[in-house]
mmCIF file of C-alpha atoms in Angstrom:
data_model
loop_
_atom_site.group_PDB
_atom_site.id
_atom_site.type_symbol
_atom_site.label_atom_id
_atom_site.label_comp_id
_atom_site.label_asym_id
_atom_site.label_seq_id
_atom_site.Cartn_x
_atom_site.Cartn_y
_atom_site.Cartn_z
ATOM 1 C CA UNK A 1 18.591 30.819 17.528
ATOM 2 C CA UNK A 2 18.470 27.021 17.620
ATOM 3 C CA UNK A 3 17.704 27.084 21.341
ATOM 4 C CA UNK A 4 14.840 29.531 20.776
ATOM 5 C CA UNK A 5 13.236 27.336 18.086
ATOM 6 C CA UNK A 6 13.534 24.233 20.264
ATOM 7 C CA UNK A 7 11.914 26.052 23.195
ATOM 8 C CA UNK A 8 9.073 27.289 20.986
ATOM 9 C CA UNK A 9 8.484 23.774 19.636
ATOM 10 C CA UNK A 10 8.506 22.432 23.182
ATOM 11 C CA UNK A 11 6.040 25.118 24.304
ATOM 12 C CA UNK A 12 3.677 24.423 21.409
ATOM 13 C CA UNK A 13 3.807 20.695 22.119
ATOM 14 C CA UNK A 14 2.956 21.220 25.804
ATOM 15 C CA UNK A 15 0.153 23.673 25.063
ATOM 16 C CA UNK A 16 -1.510 21.249 22.637
ATOM 17 C CA UNK A 17 -1.352 18.464 25.203
ATOM 18 C CA UNK A 18 -4.275 19.988 27.116
ATOM 19 C CA UNK A 19 -6.086 21.766 24.289
ATOM 20 C CA UNK A 20 -7.982 18.647 23.236
ATOM 21 C CA UNK A 21 -8.998 17.373 26.635
ATOM 22 C CA UNK A 22 -12.623 16.308 26.682
ATOM 23 C CA UNK A 23 -12.478 14.155 23.554
ATOM 24 C CA UNK A 24 -12.757 10.430 24.113
ATOM 25 C CA UNK A 25 -12.087 8.232 21.100
ATOM 26 C CA UNK A 26 -14.667 5.497 20.619
ATOM 27 C CA UNK A 27 -13.294 3.671 17.582
ATOM 28 C CA UNK A 28 -11.629 4.166 14.220
ATOM 29 C CA UNK A 29 -10.990 1.822 11.353
ATOM 30 C CA UNK A 30 -11.041 0.842 7.718
ATOM 31 C CA UNK A 31 -13.239 -1.877 6.216
ATOM 32 C CA UNK A 32 -12.156 -2.278 2.559
ATOM 33 C CA UNK A 33 -15.049 -4.475 1.361
ATOM 34 C CA UNK A 34 -17.809 -3.346 3.667
ATOM 35 C CA UNK A 35 -21.248 -4.823 3.063
ATOM 36 C CA UNK A 36 -22.684 -3.734 6.420
ATOM 37 C CA UNK A 37 -26.036 -2.085 6.979
ATOM 38 C CA UNK A 38 -26.099 0.534 9.776
ATOM 39 C CA UNK A 39 -29.516 1.274 11.285
ATOM 40 C CA UNK A 40 -29.096 3.214 14.530
ATOM 41 C CA UNK A 41 -29.231 6.338 16.613
ATOM 42 C CA UNK A 42 -25.784 7.562 17.613
ATOM 43 C CA UNK A 43 -26.754 8.315 21.198
ATOM 44 C CA UNK A 44 -23.673 10.016 22.611
ATOM 45 C CA UNK A 45 -20.998 10.115 19.940
ATOM 46 C CA UNK A 46 -20.150 11.415 16.465
ATOM 47 C CA UNK A 47 -18.420 9.701 13.569
ATOM 48 C CA UNK A 48 -16.731 11.018 10.479
ATOM 49 C CA UNK A 49 -17.314 8.457 7.722
ATOM 50 C CA UNK A 50 -15.673 8.215 4.320
ATOM 51 C CA UNK A 51 -16.561 5.872 1.471
ATOM 52 C CA UNK A 52 -13.610 5.800 -0.927
ATOM 53 C CA UNK A 53 -15.033 3.271 -3.424
ATOM 54 C CA UNK A 54 -18.282 1.562 -4.224
ATOM 55 C CA UNK A 55 -21.713 2.969 -3.421
ATOM 56 C CA UNK A 56 -24.132 2.874 -0.560
ATOM 57 C CA UNK A 57 -27.779 3.435 0.203
ATOM 58 C CA UNK A 58 -28.322 6.252 2.690
ATOM 59 C CA UNK A 59 -31.168 7.931 4.573
ATOM 60 C CA UNK A 60 -31.765 9.872 7.757
ATOM 61 C CA UNK A 61 -34.835 9.836 10.030
ATOM 62 C CA UNK A 62 -36.767 7.548 7.671
ATOM 63 C CA UNK A 63 -36.641 10.243 5.003
ATOM 64 C CA UNK A 64 -35.921 9.926 1.311
ATOM 65 C CA UNK A 65 -33.514 7.118 0.375
ATOM 66 C CA UNK A 66 -30.587 8.139 -1.817
ATOM 67 C CA UNK A 67 -27.680 6.301 -3.389
ATOM 68 C CA UNK A 68 -24.368 7.883 -2.457
ATOM 69 C CA UNK A 69 -21.683 7.622 -5.113
ATOM 70 C CA UNK A 70 -18.096 7.662 -3.996
ATOM 71 C CA UNK A 71 -15.932 9.356 -2.991
ATOM 72 C CA UNK A 72 -18.200 10.760 -0.295
ATOM 73 C CA UNK A 73 -17.930 11.699 3.389
ATOM 74 C CA UNK A 74 -20.594 12.267 6.016
ATOM 75 C CA UNK A 75 -21.041 12.835 9.726
ATOM 76 C CA UNK A 76 -23.227 10.831 12.068
ATOM 77 C CA UNK A 77 -24.196 12.558 15.298
ATOM 78 C CA UNK A 78 -26.573 12.278 18.274
ATOM 79 C CA UNK A 79 -30.258 12.661 17.513
ATOM 80 C CA UNK A 80 -31.558 11.357 14.202
ATOM 81 C CA UNK A 81 -31.863 7.775 13.011
ATOM 82 C CA UNK A 82 -29.122 6.979 10.493
ATOM 83 C CA UNK A 83 -29.547 4.166 7.977
ATOM 84 C CA UNK A 84 -26.796 3.497 5.479
ATOM 85 C CA UNK A 85 -24.750 0.809 3.860
ATOM 86 C CA UNK A 86 -25.167 -2.031 1.433
ATOM 87 C CA UNK A 87 -28.698 -3.083 0.551
ATOM 88 C CA UNK A 88 -27.861 -4.840 -2.725
ATOM 89 C CA UNK A 89 -24.680 -6.650 -1.728
ATOM 90 C CA UNK A 90 -22.570 -3.917 -3.353
ATOM 91 C CA UNK A 91 -19.453 -3.258 -1.306
ATOM 92 C CA UNK A 92 -18.075 0.087 -0.270
ATOM 93 C CA UNK A 93 -14.627 1.007 1.041
ATOM 94 C CA UNK A 94 -15.418 2.409 4.516
ATOM 95 C CA UNK A 95 -13.200 4.578 6.744
ATOM 96 C CA UNK A 96 -14.523 5.897 10.058
ATOM 97 C CA UNK A 97 -13.412 7.745 13.201
ATOM 98 C CA UNK A 98 -15.779 8.052 16.179
ATOM 99 C CA UNK A 99 -15.513 10.155 19.330
ATOM 100 C CA UNK A 100 -17.530 11.510 22.268
ATOM 101 C CA UNK A 101 -17.093 13.720 25.279
ATOM 102 C CA UNK A 102 -17.655 17.266 26.507
ATOM 103 C CA UNK A 103 -15.493 18.733 23.732
ATOM 104 C CA UNK A 104 -17.688 17.022 21.107
ATOM 105 C CA UNK A 105 -20.758 18.594 22.719
ATOM 106 C CA UNK A 106 -19.012 22.004 22.601
ATOM 107 C CA UNK A 107 -18.167 21.508 18.910
ATOM 108 C CA UNK A 108 -21.833 20.757 18.152
ATOM 109 C CA UNK A 109 -23.123 23.651 20.263
ATOM 110 C CA UNK A 110 -20.727 26.091 18.547
ATOM 111 C CA UNK A 111 -21.539 24.821 15.051
ATOM 112 C CA UNK A 112 -18.099 23.294 14.429
ATOM 113 C CA UNK A 113 -19.592 19.865 13.704
ATOM 114 C CA UNK A 114 -22.284 19.855 11.026
ATOM 115 C CA UNK A 115 -25.546 18.457 12.391
ATOM 116 C CA UNK A 116 -27.969 19.397 9.653
ATOM 117 C CA UNK A 117 -30.186 16.553 8.511
ATOM 118 C CA UNK A 118 -30.472 18.139 5.055
ATOM 119 C CA UNK A 119 -27.857 16.479 2.867
ATOM 120 C CA UNK A 120 -25.154 15.977 5.532
ATOM 121 C CA UNK A 121 -22.799 14.323 3.083
ATOM 122 C CA UNK A 122 -20.231 15.873 0.770
ATOM 123 C CA UNK A 123 -18.572 14.626 -2.380
ATOM 124 C CA UNK A 124 -14.816 14.642 -1.837
ATOM 125 C CA UNK A 125 -12.962 16.652 -4.486
ATOM 126 C CA UNK A 126 -9.510 15.203 -3.719
ATOM 127 C CA UNK A 127 -10.141 11.606 -2.625
ATOM 128 C CA UNK A 128 -6.436 10.682 -2.678
ATOM 129 C CA UNK A 129 -5.562 13.387 -0.140
ATOM 130 C CA UNK A 130 -8.645 12.647 1.976
ATOM 131 C CA UNK A 131 -7.802 8.933 2.037
ATOM 132 C CA UNK A 132 -4.161 9.719 2.922
ATOM 133 C CA UNK A 133 -5.300 11.890 5.844
ATOM 134 C CA UNK A 134 -7.655 9.179 7.072
ATOM 135 C CA UNK A 135 -4.984 6.477 6.793
ATOM 136 C CA UNK A 136 -2.584 8.752 8.689
ATOM 137 C CA UNK A 137 -5.208 9.166 11.425
ATOM 138 C CA UNK A 138 -5.612 5.375 11.621
ATOM 139 C CA UNK A 139 -1.838 4.896 11.904
ATOM 140 C CA UNK A 140 -1.795 7.365 14.795
ATOM 141 C CA UNK A 141 -4.797 5.584 16.331
ATOM 142 C CA UNK A 142 -2.696 2.422 16.528
ATOM 143 C CA UNK A 143 0.420 4.193 17.809
ATOM 144 C CA UNK A 144 0.204 4.221 21.594
ATOM 145 C CA UNK A 145 2.965 6.808 22.000
ATOM 146 C CA UNK A 146 0.821 9.444 20.291
ATOM 147 C CA UNK A 147 -2.461 8.844 22.067
ATOM 148 C CA UNK A 148 -4.650 10.865 22.261
ATOM 149 C CA UNK A 149 -3.298 14.325 21.403
ATOM 150 C CA UNK A 150 -1.424 13.360 18.217
ATOM 151 C CA UNK A 151 -4.513 11.684 16.776
ATOM 152 C CA UNK A 152 -6.642 14.734 17.431
ATOM 153 C CA UNK A 153 -4.073 17.083 15.920
ATOM 154 C CA UNK A 154 -4.099 15.148 12.624
#
């Protein structure tokens, strides 16, 4: 039985090695006392953003400006103009993970990545778990032996 379990684990590991081809990681990080202002079109990549503490000003396509209270997460994606960050010198605790590639385009086309410009942020109900997952992703990002498949799996 032990041999069978090891073979199954090996098979699953090999099959996941090619499942996530087509995703190219752009950047990922954590800025604990972020006072940045982002004002840009994300031309060819998406980012998952998470503000764990603080607050930030946010708007999309020069629409209505809102203040996002933490904990909150949002996607940025190709197309609209995104403007967010600190306008009043108030910091926010920023986590982010950005990627591009043909698989990202497939995710968008199939509706697996939210691209609605109507309230594309969500309040996080379990910020401790969300932060833990993000920090785990960042640890994997830095660990060369697990690039890129391990990062994607997390």
